[in-house]
Tab-separated table of C-alpha atoms in Angstrom:
chain	number	residue	atom	x	y	z
W	845	MET	CA	-41.902	-29.506	-14.224
W	846	SER	CA	-38.406	-28.778	-15.799
W	847	CYS	CA	-34.930	-28.654	-14.417
W	848	PHE	CA	-32.257	-26.537	-16.048
W	849	ARG	CA	-28.714	-27.253	-14.625
W	850	VAL	CA	-26.357	-24.324	-14.269
W	851	GLU	CA	-22.722	-25.354	-14.748
W	852	LEU	CA	-20.283	-22.998	-12.850
W	853	LYS	CA	-17.129	-25.152	-12.416
W	854	LYS	CA	-14.150	-22.998	-12.291
W	855	VAL	CA	-10.510	-22.705	-11.230
W	856	VAL	CA	-9.579	-19.790	-9.425
W	857	ASP	CA	-6.103	-18.471	-8.625
W	858	ASP	CA	-6.225	-16.593	-5.320
W	859	SER	CA	-2.411	-16.501	-4.702
W	860	TYR	CA	-0.860	-13.331	-3.355
W	861	ASP	CA	2.584	-12.126	-1.756
W	862	VAL	CA	3.278	-11.216	1.668
W	863	GLN	CA	5.907	-8.592	1.622
W	864	ILE	CA	7.847	-8.221	4.901
W	865	GLY	CA	10.240	-5.183	5.323
W	866	LYS	CA	10.721	-1.537	6.545
W	867	ASN	CA	9.058	1.576	5.211
W	868	LEU	CA	7.093	-0.140	2.445
W	869	ILE	CA	4.711	2.869	1.524
W	870	ASP	CA	6.894	3.636	-1.436
W	871	THR	CA	7.008	-0.109	-2.465
W	872	LEU	CA	3.223	-0.174	-2.322
W	873	ILE	CA	2.991	2.846	-4.450
W	874	HIS	CA	5.444	1.375	-6.960
W	875	ASP	CA	3.527	-1.980	-7.019
W	876	ILE	CA	0.239	-0.156	-7.796
W	877	GLU	CA	1.965	1.828	-10.545
W	878	ASN	CA	3.057	-1.563	-11.915
W	879	GLY	CA	-0.261	-3.260	-12.110
W	880	LEU	CA	-1.036	-4.628	-8.568
W	881	ALA	CA	-4.498	-3.009	-8.478
W	882	GLN	CA	-5.582	-4.570	-11.787
W	883	GLY	CA	-5.860	-1.304	-13.527
W	884	LYS	CA	-8.023	0.456	-10.863
W	885	LYS	CA	-7.385	4.172	-10.672
W	886	ARG	CA	-9.360	5.094	-7.572
W	887	PHE	CA	-8.718	3.795	-4.074
W	888	ALA	CA	-10.646	3.885	-0.825
W	889	ILE	CA	-8.211	3.823	2.021
W	890	ILE	CA	-9.980	2.385	5.042
W	891	THR	CA	-8.278	2.982	8.409
W	892	ASP	CA	-8.932	3.819	11.961
W	893	SER	CA	-8.618	7.152	13.907
W	894	THR	CA	-5.259	6.092	15.441
W	895	VAL	CA	-3.620	4.959	12.249
W	896	LYS	CA	-4.875	7.729	9.909
W	897	PRO	CA	-2.258	10.440	10.964
W	898	LEU	CA	0.553	7.968	11.266
W	899	TYR	CA	0.388	6.181	7.925
W	900	ALA	CA	-2.819	6.581	6.009
W	901	ASP	CA	-2.495	10.211	5.314
W	902	LEU	CA	1.020	9.700	3.808
W	903	ILE	CA	-0.365	6.887	1.713
W	904	ALA	CA	-3.093	9.063	0.415
W	905	GLU	CA	-0.675	11.858	-0.372
W	906	LYS	CA	1.715	9.627	-2.444
W	907	LEU	CA	-1.132	7.995	-4.253
W	908	GLU	CA	-2.435	11.542	-5.192
W	909	LYS	CA	1.214	12.665	-6.360
W	910	ALA	CA	1.221	9.301	-8.526
W	911	GLY	CA	-1.984	10.323	-10.141
W	912	TYR	CA	-4.558	8.199	-8.451
W	913	ALA	CA	-7.846	9.507	-6.988
W	914	ASN	CA	-8.410	8.453	-3.373
W	915	ASP	CA	-10.460	9.080	-0.258
W	916	ILE	CA	-9.751	8.192	3.272
W	917	PHE	CA	-12.505	6.546	5.262
W	918	VAL	CA	-11.801	6.643	9.008
W	919	PHE	CA	-13.703	4.852	11.908
W	920	PRO	CA	-12.948	4.975	15.677
W	921	ALA	CA	-10.079	2.695	16.631
W	922	GLY	CA	-10.905	-0.330	18.845
W	923	GLU	CA	-12.548	-3.751	18.748
W	924	LYS	CA	-15.923	-2.316	19.491
W	925	SER	CA	-15.935	-0.717	15.856
W	926	LYS	CA	-15.777	-4.156	14.190
W	927	VAL	CA	-19.515	-4.300	13.905
W	928	ARG	CA	-21.999	-4.211	11.063
W	929	ALA	CA	-22.827	-0.676	11.811
W	930	THR	CA	-19.211	0.476	11.083
W	931	LYS	CA	-19.261	-1.548	7.884
W	932	GLU	CA	-22.469	0.046	6.788
W	933	ALA	CA	-21.263	3.561	7.638
W	934	LEU	CA	-18.207	3.023	5.573
W	935	GLU	CA	-20.206	1.590	2.618
W	936	ASP	CA	-22.663	4.574	2.790
W	937	ALA	CA	-19.693	7.093	2.760
W	938	MET	CA	-18.135	5.380	0.000
W	939	LEU	CA	-21.534	5.475	-2.032
W	940	VAL	CA	-21.864	9.104	-1.286
W	941	LYS	CA	-18.295	9.942	-2.695
W	942	GLY	CA	-19.302	7.866	-5.819
W	943	TYR	CA	-17.322	4.734	-5.476
W	944	ARG	CA	-18.535	1.961	-7.651
W	945	ARG	CA	-16.933	-1.354	-8.993
W	946	ASP	CA	-14.039	0.440	-10.479
W	947	CYS	CA	-12.235	0.946	-7.176
W	948	CYS	CA	-9.747	-0.706	-5.052
W	949	VAL	CA	-9.745	-0.919	-1.232
W	950	ILE	CA	-6.528	-0.434	0.863
W	951	ALA	CA	-6.694	-1.400	4.379
W	952	VAL	CA	-4.166	0.447	6.490
W	953	GLY	CA	-4.032	-0.649	10.174
W	954	GLY	CA	-4.373	-3.634	12.520
W	955	GLY	CA	-6.715	-6.594	12.754
W	956	VAL	CA	-9.991	-4.681	13.155
W	957	VAL	CA	-9.233	-2.520	10.093
W	958	THR	CA	-8.187	-5.400	7.739
W	959	ASP	CA	-11.178	-7.552	9.114
W	960	LEU	CA	-13.621	-4.757	8.356
W	961	ALA	CA	-12.052	-3.488	5.037
W	962	GLY	CA	-11.707	-7.062	3.856
W	963	PHE	CA	-15.338	-7.880	4.494
W	964	LEU	CA	-16.422	-4.675	2.944
W	965	ALA	CA	-14.319	-5.203	-0.309
W	966	GLY	CA	-15.889	-8.642	-0.659
W	967	THR	CA	-19.271	-7.431	-0.661
W	968	TYR	CA	-19.159	-3.878	-2.042
W	969	GLY	CA	-20.377	-3.955	-5.724
W	970	ARG	CA	-20.391	-7.773	-5.151
W	971	GLY	CA	-16.567	-7.786	-4.790
W	972	VAL	CA	-13.806	-5.150	-5.477
W	973	PRO	CA	-10.042	-5.953	-4.952
W	974	PHE	CA	-8.286	-5.035	-1.904
W	975	ILE	CA	-4.813	-4.635	-0.353
W	976	ASN	CA	-3.682	-5.077	3.320
W	977	TYR	CA	-1.143	-2.685	4.716
W	978	SER	CA	-0.513	-4.119	8.119
W	979	THR	CA	0.669	-1.835	10.920
W	980	THR	CA	0.492	-4.002	14.024
W	981	LEU	CA	2.382	-7.149	15.222
W	982	LEU	CA	-0.875	-8.607	15.858
W	983	SER	CA	-2.434	-8.115	12.365
W	984	ALA	CA	0.972	-9.257	10.736
W	985	ALA	CA	0.517	-12.554	12.695
W	986	ASP	CA	-3.241	-12.902	12.334
W	987	ALA	CA	-5.881	-11.057	10.540
W	988	SER	CA	-4.004	-9.699	7.629
W	989	ILE	CA	-3.034	-13.223	6.284
W	990	GLY	CA	-5.451	-15.834	4.989
W	991	GLY	CA	-8.501	-14.066	3.829
W	992	LYS	CA	-10.779	-14.480	6.893
W	993	THR	CA	-12.809	-11.283	7.211
W	994	ALA	CA	-15.817	-10.806	9.378
W	995	VAL	CA	-17.593	-8.469	12.104
W	996	ASP	CA	-18.826	-9.180	15.589
W	997	THR	CA	-22.308	-9.064	17.073
W	998	ASP	CA	-23.410	-8.890	20.628
W	999	LEU	CA	-24.302	-12.671	20.260
W	1000	ALA	CA	-21.145	-14.026	18.639
W	1001	THR	CA	-17.692	-13.011	17.228
W	1002	ASN	CA	-16.515	-13.375	13.631
W	1003	LEU	CA	-19.606	-15.293	12.585
W	1004	ILE	CA	-20.647	-12.753	9.976
W	1005	GLY	CA	-18.171	-12.431	7.222
W	1006	LEU	CA	-16.450	-14.368	4.315
W	1007	ILE	CA	-13.237	-15.668	2.951
W	1008	TYR	CA	-11.979	-13.106	0.663
W	1009	GLN	CA	-8.251	-12.935	-0.315
W	1010	PRO	CA	-6.228	-9.656	-0.775
W	1011	LEU	CA	-4.062	-8.774	-3.888
W	1012	LYS	CA	-1.105	-8.410	-1.553
W	1013	VAL	CA	-0.169	-7.805	2.175
W	1014	TYR	CA	2.428	-5.675	3.427
W	1015	VAL	CA	3.942	-6.306	6.792
W	1016	ASP	CA	5.863	-3.089	7.575
W	1017	ILE	CA	7.767	-3.914	10.776
W	1018	ASP	CA	8.930	-0.219	11.145
W	1019	THR	CA	5.340	0.529	12.108
W	1020	TRP	CA	5.557	-1.494	15.262
W	1021	LYS	CA	7.839	1.060	16.687
W	1022	THR	CA	4.882	3.445	16.950
W	1023	LEU	CA	2.867	0.936	19.026
W	1024	PRO	CA	2.652	1.476	22.640
W	1025	MET	CA	4.456	-1.515	24.578
W	1026	GLU	CA	0.963	-2.803	25.699
W	1027	HIS	CA	0.042	-3.482	22.095
W	1028	ARG	CA	3.360	-4.874	21.200
W	1029	ILE	CA	2.864	-7.279	24.091
W	1030	ASN	CA	-0.710	-7.914	22.859
W	1031	GLY	CA	0.483	-8.769	19.387
W	1032	MET	CA	2.625	-11.449	20.695
W	1033	ALA	CA	-0.174	-13.854	21.677
W	1034	GLU	CA	-1.096	-14.904	18.273
W	1035	THR	CA	2.645	-15.518	17.317
W	1036	ILE	CA	2.974	-17.784	20.482
W	1037	LYS	CA	-0.191	-19.643	19.327
W	1038	HIS	CA	1.277	-20.359	16.092
W	1039	ALA	CA	4.553	-21.641	17.817
W	1040	CYS	CA	2.375	-23.711	20.120
W	1041	LEU	CA	0.329	-25.377	17.214
W	1042	ALA	CA	2.975	-25.816	14.455
W	1043	ASP	CA	6.517	-24.494	15.093
W	1044	SER	CA	8.556	-25.566	18.178
W	1045	GLU	CA	11.575	-23.792	16.754
W	1046	LEU	CA	9.664	-20.386	16.940
W	1047	PHE	CA	8.569	-21.236	20.383
W	1048	SER	CA	12.253	-21.725	21.529
W	1049	TYR	CA	13.205	-18.507	19.659
W	1050	ILE	CA	10.547	-16.460	21.426
W	1051	GLU	CA	11.649	-17.948	24.939
W	1052	GLU	CA	15.185	-16.750	23.980
W	1053	HIS	CA	14.497	-13.577	22.192
W	1054	GLY	CA	11.435	-12.025	23.581
W	1055	GLU	CA	12.960	-8.853	24.878
W	1056	GLU	CA	14.500	-8.066	21.281
W	1057	ILE	CA	11.078	-8.662	19.648
W	1058	LEU	CA	9.342	-6.403	22.007
W	1059	ALA	CA	12.084	-3.885	21.442
W	1060	CYS	CA	11.390	-4.203	17.742
W	1061	ASP	CA	14.958	-5.582	16.848
W	1062	GLU	CA	14.755	-5.828	13.013
W	1063	GLU	CA	16.286	-9.307	12.797
W	1064	ALA	CA	13.916	-10.631	15.498
W	1065	CYS	CA	10.920	-8.952	14.079
W	1066	ILE	CA	11.516	-10.293	10.473
W	1067	TYR	CA	12.131	-13.847	12.061
W	1068	ILE	CA	8.833	-14.060	13.777
W	1069	SER	CA	7.051	-12.590	10.806
W	1070	GLU	CA	8.400	-15.159	8.353
W	1071	HIS	CA	7.625	-18.040	10.732
W	1072	ASN	CA	3.969	-16.707	11.253
W	1073	CYS	CA	3.612	-16.517	7.435
W	1074	ALA	CA	4.953	-20.030	6.999
W	1075	VAL	CA	2.456	-21.457	9.793
W	1076	LYS	CA	-0.599	-19.671	8.298
W	1077	TYR	CA	0.476	-20.609	4.719
W	1078	GLU	CA	0.653	-24.349	5.530
W	1079	VAL	CA	-2.755	-24.455	6.963
W	1080	VAL	CA	-4.553	-21.995	4.527
W	1081	MET	CA	-3.089	-23.584	1.603
W	1082	LYS	CA	-4.679	-26.931	2.589
W	1083	ASP	CA	-7.919	-25.589	3.849
W	1084	GLU	CA	-8.721	-22.025	2.660
W	1085	LYS	CA	-12.497	-22.290	3.406
W	1086	GLU	CA	-12.057	-23.657	6.964
W	1087	LYS	CA	-13.672	-27.051	6.283
W	1088	ASN	CA	-11.485	-28.889	8.814
W	1089	LEU	CA	-7.741	-28.141	9.210
W	1090	ARG	CA	-8.010	-24.582	9.475
W	1091	GLU	CA	-9.845	-24.926	12.879
W	1092	ILE	CA	-6.416	-25.349	14.469
W	1093	LEU	CA	-5.806	-21.710	14.026
W	1094	ASN	CA	-8.578	-21.234	16.424
W	1095	LEU	CA	-6.420	-22.844	19.169
W	1096	GLY	CA	-7.189	-21.097	22.564
W	1097	HIS	CA	-9.883	-18.969	21.006
W	1098	THR	CA	-12.856	-20.778	22.263
W	1099	VAL	CA	-12.228	-19.280	25.721
W	1100	GLY	CA	-10.250	-16.471	24.442
W	1101	ARG	CA	-13.005	-14.994	22.338
W	1102	ALA	CA	-15.558	-15.638	25.065
W	1103	VAL	CA	-13.466	-13.699	27.688
W	1104	GLU	CA	-12.708	-10.960	25.466
W	1105	THR	CA	-16.403	-10.268	24.749
W	1106	VAL	CA	-17.521	-10.940	28.572
W	1107	SER	CA	-14.836	-8.302	29.436
W	1108	ASP	CA	-16.696	-5.784	27.303
W	1109	TYR	CA	-13.395	-5.503	25.450
W	1110	ARG	CA	-11.519	-4.182	28.447
W	1111	LEU	CA	-9.212	-7.113	27.573
W	1112	LEU	CA	-7.270	-6.649	24.343
W	1113	HIS	CA	-7.506	-9.492	21.926
W	1114	GLY	CA	-4.090	-10.864	22.572
W	1115	GLU	CA	-4.563	-10.665	26.328
W	1116	ALA	CA	-7.790	-12.640	25.869
W	1117	VAL	CA	-6.143	-15.338	23.568
W	1118	ALA	CA	-3.379	-15.650	26.217
W	1119	ILE	CA	-6.090	-16.581	28.906
W	1120	GLY	CA	-7.739	-18.886	26.388
W	1121	MET	CA	-4.525	-20.602	25.637
W	1122	ALA	CA	-3.738	-20.976	29.412
W	1123	ALA	CA	-7.112	-22.765	29.635
W	1124	GLN	CA	-6.415	-24.842	26.744
W	1125	VAL	CA	-3.130	-26.239	28.010
W	1126	ASN	CA	-4.469	-26.737	31.458
W	1127	LEU	CA	-7.435	-28.750	30.048
W	1128	GLY	CA	-5.064	-30.572	27.580
W	1129	CYS	CA	-2.678	-31.545	30.370
W	1130	ARG	CA	-5.475	-33.073	32.314
W	1131	CYS	CA	-6.429	-34.994	29.108
W	1132	GLY	CA	-2.866	-36.274	28.593
W	1133	TYR	CA	-2.034	-34.080	25.417
W	1134	LEU	CA	0.931	-32.429	26.821
W	1135	THR	CA	2.986	-32.957	30.014
W	1136	GLU	CA	3.031	-30.657	33.019
W	1137	GLU	CA	6.291	-29.438	32.020
W	1138	GLU	CA	5.032	-28.381	28.360
W	1139	ARG	CA	2.108	-26.831	29.937
W	1140	ASP	CA	4.196	-24.875	32.375
W	1141	ARG	CA	6.696	-23.665	29.542
W	1142	VAL	CA	3.624	-22.236	27.465
W	1143	VAL	CA	1.954	-20.535	30.536
W	1144	SER	CA	5.510	-19.134	31.619
W	1145	LEU	CA	6.126	-17.851	28.124
W	1146	PHE	CA	2.987	-15.804	27.930
W	1147	GLU	CA	3.790	-14.499	31.536
W	1148	LYS	CA	7.412	-13.702	30.487
W	1149	ILE	CA	6.107	-11.710	27.560
W	1150	GLY	CA	3.711	-9.822	29.876
W	1151	LEU	CA	0.353	-11.368	28.978
W	1152	PRO	CA	-2.330	-12.625	31.546
W	1153	VAL	CA	-3.004	-16.303	32.032
W	1154	THR	CA	-5.627	-15.858	34.578
W	1155	ILE	CA	-9.374	-14.629	34.401
W	1156	PRO	CA	-9.707	-11.092	35.737
W	1157	ALA	CA	-11.864	-10.965	38.920
W	1158	TYR	CA	-14.360	-8.637	37.198
W	1159	ILE	CA	-15.358	-11.478	34.812
W	1160	ASP	CA	-18.516	-13.146	35.729
W	1161	LYS	CA	-17.468	-16.925	35.247
W	1162	GLU	CA	-20.910	-18.353	34.624
W	1163	ALA	CA	-21.440	-15.633	31.999
W	1164	LEU	CA	-18.209	-16.727	30.452
W	1165	VAL	CA	-19.322	-20.390	30.408
W	1166	ASP	CA	-22.532	-19.236	28.613
W	1167	LYS	CA	-20.519	-17.313	26.148
W	1168	LEU	CA	-18.558	-20.246	25.018
W	1169	TYR	CA	-21.554	-21.617	23.132
W	1170	THR	CA	-21.303	-18.800	20.713
W	1171	ASP	CA	-17.964	-20.089	19.442
W	1172	LYS	CA	-18.131	-21.065	15.612
W	1173	LYS	CA	-16.713	-24.457	16.341
W	1174	VAL	CA	-19.805	-25.545	18.306
W	1175	ARG	CA	-21.802	-28.415	16.569
W	1176	ASP	CA	-25.273	-29.711	17.535
W	1177	GLY	CA	-25.133	-27.422	20.655
W	1178	ARG	CA	-21.812	-29.175	21.896
W	1179	LEU	CA	-18.696	-27.243	22.832
W	1180	ARG	CA	-15.533	-28.426	20.630
W	1181	PHE	CA	-11.934	-27.403	21.418
W	1182	VAL	CA	-8.799	-27.637	19.534
W	1183	PHE	CA	-5.814	-29.015	21.533
W	1184	GLN	CA	-2.208	-28.773	21.002
W	1185	LYS	CA	0.010	-31.866	21.161
W	1186	GLY	CA	3.019	-31.212	23.180
W	1187	ILE	CA	4.615	-27.951	21.824
W	1188	GLY	CA	4.704	-27.401	17.991
W	1189	ASP	CA	1.846	-29.784	17.033
W	1190	VAL	CA	-2.032	-30.331	17.400
W	1191	MET	CA	-4.039	-33.244	18.257
W	1192	THR	CA	-6.034	-35.144	15.807
W	1193	PHE	CA	-9.251	-37.089	16.660
W	1194	GLY	CA	-9.757	-39.085	13.625
W	1195	GLU	CA	-9.220	-38.582	9.898
W	1196	GLU	CA	-9.029	-34.786	9.213
W	1197	VAL	CA	-10.789	-34.163	12.669
W	1198	TYR	CA	-8.968	-31.559	14.862
W	1199	ALA	CA	-11.413	-30.637	17.411
W	1200	ARG	CA	-13.313	-32.770	19.959
W	1201	PRO	CA	-16.328	-32.305	22.082
W	1202	VAL	CA	-15.790	-31.080	25.488
W	1203	SER	CA	-18.350	-31.225	28.200
W	1204	GLU	CA	-19.476	-27.988	29.870
W	1205	GLU	CA	-18.459	-29.664	33.282
W	1206	GLU	CA	-14.814	-30.172	31.942
W	1207	ILE	CA	-14.214	-26.649	30.892
W	1208	ARG	CA	-16.181	-25.087	33.920
W	1209	ALA	CA	-13.836	-26.961	36.176
W	1210	ILE	CA	-10.868	-25.264	34.497
W	1211	LEU	CA	-12.293	-21.869	34.418
W	1212	MET	CA	-13.234	-21.877	38.071
W	1213	ASP	CA	-9.564	-22.797	39.074
W	1214	MET	CA	-8.330	-19.824	36.827
């Protein structure tokens, strides 16, 4: 018997810029012309049916004028498309068009697009570069930053995927103006979550300037975008691969993702996260992690923005309890929750331990009251 050791130690620099501004399509083209895409001359633009006519078509047109080959690959808009079958269909379409490792992916859209396109880029040809062009408030706060890519299955959400960083992220706040008000409201859930876990100043700002944010006031939108980036950067920089600290970005998501799935996606992601956050602060208050006044401030802010904080009557609460066990923080069959500490911080439960086990009875009692 013999043993041959394969030494593969390496240092990888996955740094990238997040550019926040207005009308950034020309900036994207300029950056590509100046080497952003690592010399790639062919681009697969991945988008959804809503975003294609709004922004993807124009990006394709400007790329072509600049001398770059490209194709648009489009899928039906909505969370139900964030599945393996969609990824396979996109991959097959790219293969038919002759895309190989000499390409770059541009994701144009919200969180579903960036999740799918980033996962595809990370596996296509064993990895091709990709760029995120975020067009929603939700994706600007959440999916487009940090490199987490994944798809959902009937049994669990976001458990099939990988960490794969983009070359650059563009947060075009002008695109938020084309969002229906429902989706602007939906997008605020992740921003409020960031404020709850790491930025009390941001929390107070949203309390005071919520109307301006929803009206797409430029100063307000840039402010929250910069603070969202700062929160995610501080976490991702310390724990890119989600070994411990990065779990805190799942604040409110144990119940949130479960209720989103059990609703059969009648609830938007932000709406579900708001309900999950309400469950988290109610349980956290009972455990002494935040005061009743702090709990009420969190719940009131979600309500003020227009997000739900109670479980819809059509949700089967026992099915919801069962769905909690598909959460990726579950260990050895036990539910684990992240909790905020007051407003602007999170609880720790030991050295580098940011989630604690919660009994089914504890969380069931909270859910039944909601």
